[in-house]
Amino acid sequence: MPSRRSVRRVGTGPGNGFSAAADLITKGLYDRAQAEIARVLARGGDKVLGLVLAGDGFAAQGLHGEALERYRRALEMEETNIYARQGTARSLLALGRAEQARPYAEALVEAGSTDLNLLLLAAEARVASLDNPGASEILVTLKKSEARNANVLKRVGDLYAALGDANEAIAAYRASLGIDERQSETSVALGRLLSKAGDDTAAIRDLEAVLVTAPNHAAAAVELAGPLRVTGSSRSA
């Protein structure tokens, strides 16, 4: 199911008329949002902002081809628009076109941006294009600058896992859980890596902890089966 990421608030203040559309996208009311964008544009609203927001709406539904078309049209009108560039990069990544996405992400970072989302986007592009040293450079920076941000550390762990660096991924997941131990998806990811690393006892501990609070968590149950089989253990009551 597509993720309803927070809609970028570029140009969506009360002064330009797009705030209602942005709010509708956030609520998952995509058809109404597109109609609202069209209404604002018909009344003379900023075309670039409208196209970017329309792209955000399609991206939130997982319609990345449609989103990419809107972002590119926005860039044709304003080639330096940071939000259209970011949307283009994200859409290309989602479409599996990492090599095309990377220049957009890199340009945003090279321009001196320290925006968290842009740094993560550049790291994702580097991972997808198999630039392990380049991705690691950004991930090291994020570990230091976002050392108290559980969500970012989870994503850092995911990217390290994608790089094949299990030790760094495990460390990032543990740091994330040290901030917020309620993150079931982080615990599942950690348990999966621990099992692959041969630490089945620790994997069982983390995965069973998820099932204590969420007994019907399918992913945790699936991941738990492996280490239980290896150790010959049975699931704790």
Coordinates of C-alpha atoms in Angstrom, one line a residue:
M1 CA 0.0 0.0 0.0
P2 CA 1.5 3.4 -0.9
S3 CA 2.8 5.5 2.0
R4 CA 1.1 8.7 2.7
R5 CA 4.3 10.7 3.3
S6 CA 3.9 14.2 4.6
V7 CA 3.2 16.5 1.8
R8 CA 6.0 19.0 1.2
R9 CA 4.8 22.4 2.3
V10 CA 6.4 24.3 -0.5
G11 CA 4.2 27.2 -1.4
T12 CA 1.2 25.7 0.4
G13 CA 0.7 28.6 2.8
P14 CA -2.7 30.4 3.0
G15 CA -1.4 33.1 0.7
N16 CA -1.3 31.0 -2.5
G17 CA -4.4 28.9 -2.3
F18 CA -2.8 25.4 -2.3
S19 CA -3.0 24.7 1.4
A20 CA -6.4 22.9 1.1
A21 CA -5.1 20.7 -1.6
A22 CA -2.0 19.8 0.4
D23 CA -4.2 18.9 3.4
L24 CA -6.4 16.7 1.2
I25 CA -3.4 14.8 0.0
T26 CA -2.2 14.3 3.5
K27 CA -5.6 12.8 4.3
G28 CA -5.5 10.5 1.3
L29 CA -8.3 12.3 -0.5
Y30 CA -6.4 12.3 -3.8
D31 CA -9.2 12.9 -6.3
R32 CA -10.5 15.9 -4.3
A33 CA -7.0 17.2 -4.0
Q34 CA -6.4 17.1 -7.8
A35 CA -9.7 18.9 -8.3
E36 CA -8.7 21.5 -5.8
I37 CA -5.4 22.0 -7.5
A38 CA -7.2 22.4 -10.9
R39 CA -9.5 25.0 -9.3
V40 CA -6.7 27.0 -7.9
L41 CA -4.8 27.0 -11.2
A42 CA -7.9 28.1 -13.1
R43 CA -8.0 31.1 -10.8
G44 CA -4.5 32.0 -11.6
G45 CA -2.5 30.0 -9.1
D46 CA 1.2 29.4 -9.5
K47 CA 1.6 26.7 -12.2
V48 CA 4.9 25.4 -10.9
L49 CA 3.6 24.9 -7.4
G50 CA 0.4 23.3 -8.8
L51 CA 2.4 20.8 -10.8
V52 CA 4.7 19.9 -7.9
L53 CA 1.7 19.4 -5.6
A54 CA -0.1 17.3 -8.2
G55 CA 3.1 15.2 -8.5
D56 CA 3.1 14.8 -4.8
G57 CA -0.5 13.5 -4.9
F58 CA 0.3 10.9 -7.6
A59 CA 3.5 9.9 -5.8
A60 CA 1.5 9.3 -2.5
Q61 CA -0.6 6.8 -4.4
G62 CA 2.4 5.0 -5.9
L63 CA 1.7 6.4 -9.4
H64 CA 5.3 7.4 -9.9
G65 CA 5.1 7.7 -13.7
E66 CA 2.3 10.2 -13.4
A67 CA 4.2 12.0 -10.7
L68 CA 7.3 12.2 -12.7
E69 CA 5.5 13.7 -15.6
R70 CA 4.2 16.6 -13.4
Y71 CA 7.6 17.2 -11.8
R72 CA 9.3 17.4 -15.2
R73 CA 6.7 19.8 -16.5
A74 CA 7.4 21.9 -13.4
L75 CA 11.1 21.8 -14.1
E76 CA 10.5 22.9 -17.7
M77 CA 9.0 26.1 -16.2
E78 CA 11.5 26.6 -13.4
E79 CA 14.5 24.3 -13.7
T80 CA 16.0 25.3 -10.4
N81 CA 12.9 24.5 -8.3
I82 CA 14.2 22.4 -5.4
Y83 CA 10.9 20.6 -4.8
A84 CA 10.4 19.6 -8.5
R85 CA 14.0 18.3 -8.5
Q86 CA 13.4 16.3 -5.3
G87 CA 10.2 14.9 -6.6
T88 CA 11.9 13.9 -9.9
A89 CA 14.6 12.1 -8.1
R90 CA 12.2 10.2 -5.8
S91 CA 10.0 9.2 -8.7
L92 CA 12.9 8.0 -10.8
L93 CA 14.2 5.9 -7.8
A94 CA 10.7 4.5 -7.3
L95 CA 10.7 3.5 -11.0
G96 CA 14.0 1.7 -10.6
R97 CA 15.9 4.3 -12.6
A98 CA 18.6 5.0 -10.1
E99 CA 21.3 6.3 -12.5
Q100 CA 18.8 8.9 -13.8
A101 CA 17.8 9.9 -10.3
R102 CA 21.2 10.4 -8.9
P103 CA 22.2 13.6 -10.7
Y104 CA 19.1 15.3 -9.3
A105 CA 19.8 14.2 -5.8
E106 CA 23.5 14.9 -6.0
A107 CA 22.9 18.4 -7.4
L108 CA 20.7 19.2 -4.4
V109 CA 23.3 18.1 -1.9
E110 CA 26.2 19.7 -3.8
A111 CA 24.3 23.0 -3.7
G112 CA 25.0 22.9 0.0
S113 CA 21.6 21.7 1.3
T114 CA 21.7 20.1 4.7
D115 CA 18.0 19.2 4.5
L116 CA 17.5 15.8 6.1
N117 CA 15.2 14.4 3.4
L118 CA 17.6 15.5 0.6
L119 CA 20.6 13.8 2.3
L120 CA 18.6 10.6 2.7
L121 CA 17.5 10.9 -0.9
A122 CA 21.1 11.2 -2.1
A123 CA 22.1 8.3 0.0
E124 CA 19.3 6.2 -1.5
A125 CA 20.4 7.1 -5.0
R126 CA 24.0 6.2 -4.2
V127 CA 23.0 2.9 -2.7
A128 CA 20.8 2.1 -5.7
S129 CA 23.6 3.0 -8.1
L130 CA 26.1 0.8 -6.2
D131 CA 28.2 3.7 -5.0
N132 CA 29.0 2.1 -1.6
P133 CA 31.7 4.6 -0.5
G134 CA 29.6 7.6 -1.5
A135 CA 26.5 6.2 0.4
S136 CA 28.6 5.4 3.5
E137 CA 29.9 9.0 3.5
I138 CA 26.4 10.4 3.9
L139 CA 25.3 7.7 6.3
V140 CA 28.2 8.5 8.6
T141 CA 27.1 12.1 8.6
L142 CA 23.5 11.2 9.4
K143 CA 24.5 8.9 12.2
K144 CA 26.2 11.9 13.9
S145 CA 23.8 14.7 13.1
E146 CA 20.6 12.6 13.8
A147 CA 21.9 10.5 16.7
R148 CA 18.6 11.2 18.6
N149 CA 16.2 10.7 15.7
A150 CA 14.9 7.1 15.9
N151 CA 13.2 7.2 12.5
V152 CA 16.3 8.5 10.7
L153 CA 18.5 5.8 12.4
K154 CA 16.0 3.2 11.2
R155 CA 16.4 4.4 7.6
V156 CA 20.2 4.6 8.0
G157 CA 20.1 0.9 9.1
D158 CA 18.0 0.0 6.1
L159 CA 20.5 1.6 3.8
Y160 CA 23.5 0.0 5.5
A161 CA 21.7 -3.4 5.1
A162 CA 21.2 -2.7 1.4
L163 CA 24.9 -2.0 1.2
G164 CA 25.6 -5.4 2.8
D165 CA 27.1 -3.9 5.9
A166 CA 25.4 -5.9 8.5
N167 CA 27.4 -4.6 11.4
E168 CA 26.6 -1.0 10.8
A169 CA 23.0 -1.8 10.1
I170 CA 22.7 -3.7 13.3
A171 CA 24.3 -0.8 15.2
A172 CA 21.9 1.7 13.6
Y173 CA 18.9 -0.4 14.4
R174 CA 20.0 -0.8 18.0
A175 CA 20.6 2.9 18.4
S176 CA 17.1 3.6 17.0
L177 CA 15.5 1.1 19.4
G178 CA 17.5 2.7 22.2
I179 CA 15.6 5.9 21.6
D180 CA 12.2 4.2 21.0
E181 CA 11.9 0.5 21.7
R182 CA 8.3 0.4 20.5
Q183 CA 9.3 0.4 16.8
S184 CA 8.2 -3.1 15.7
E185 CA 9.5 -2.8 12.2
T186 CA 12.9 -1.9 13.4
S187 CA 13.0 -4.9 15.8
V188 CA 12.0 -7.2 12.9
A189 CA 14.7 -5.7 10.7
L190 CA 17.2 -6.2 13.5
G191 CA 16.1 -9.7 14.2
R192 CA 16.4 -10.6 10.5
L193 CA 20.0 -9.4 10.4
L194 CA 21.0 -11.0 13.7
S195 CA 19.7 -14.3 12.4
K196 CA 21.7 -13.9 9.1
A197 CA 24.8 -13.0 11.2
G198 CA 24.4 -16.2 13.2
D199 CA 23.2 -14.7 16.4
D200 CA 20.0 -16.7 16.6
T201 CA 19.6 -16.2 20.3
A202 CA 19.5 -12.4 20.1
A203 CA 17.3 -12.7 17.0
I204 CA 14.8 -14.8 18.9
R205 CA 14.8 -12.3 21.8
D206 CA 14.1 -9.3 19.5
L207 CA 11.5 -11.0 17.4
E208 CA 9.6 -12.5 20.4
A209 CA 9.5 -9.1 21.9
V210 CA 7.6 -7.9 18.9
L211 CA 5.1 -10.7 19.1
V212 CA 4.5 -10.0 22.8
T213 CA 3.1 -6.5 21.9
A214 CA 1.8 -7.5 18.5
P215 CA 0.8 -11.2 18.5
N216 CA -0.4 -11.1 14.9
H217 CA 2.7 -9.4 13.4
A218 CA 3.1 -11.7 10.4
A219 CA 6.6 -10.5 9.5
A220 CA 7.9 -11.1 13.0
A221 CA 6.4 -14.6 13.0
V222 CA 8.0 -15.5 9.7
E223 CA 11.4 -14.2 10.7
L224 CA 11.2 -16.0 14.0
A225 CA 10.7 -19.4 12.4
G226 CA 14.3 -19.6 11.1
P227 CA 16.3 -19.0 14.3
L228 CA 13.9 -21.2 16.3
R229 CA 14.5 -24.0 13.8
V230 CA 18.3 -23.5 13.9
T231 CA 18.5 -23.5 17.7
G232 CA 15.9 -26.2 18.2
S233 CA 14.0 -23.9 20.5
S234 CA 10.3 -23.4 20.8
R235 CA 8.5 -20.1 21.0
S236 CA 8.2 -18.6 24.5
A237 CA 4.7 -18.4 25.8

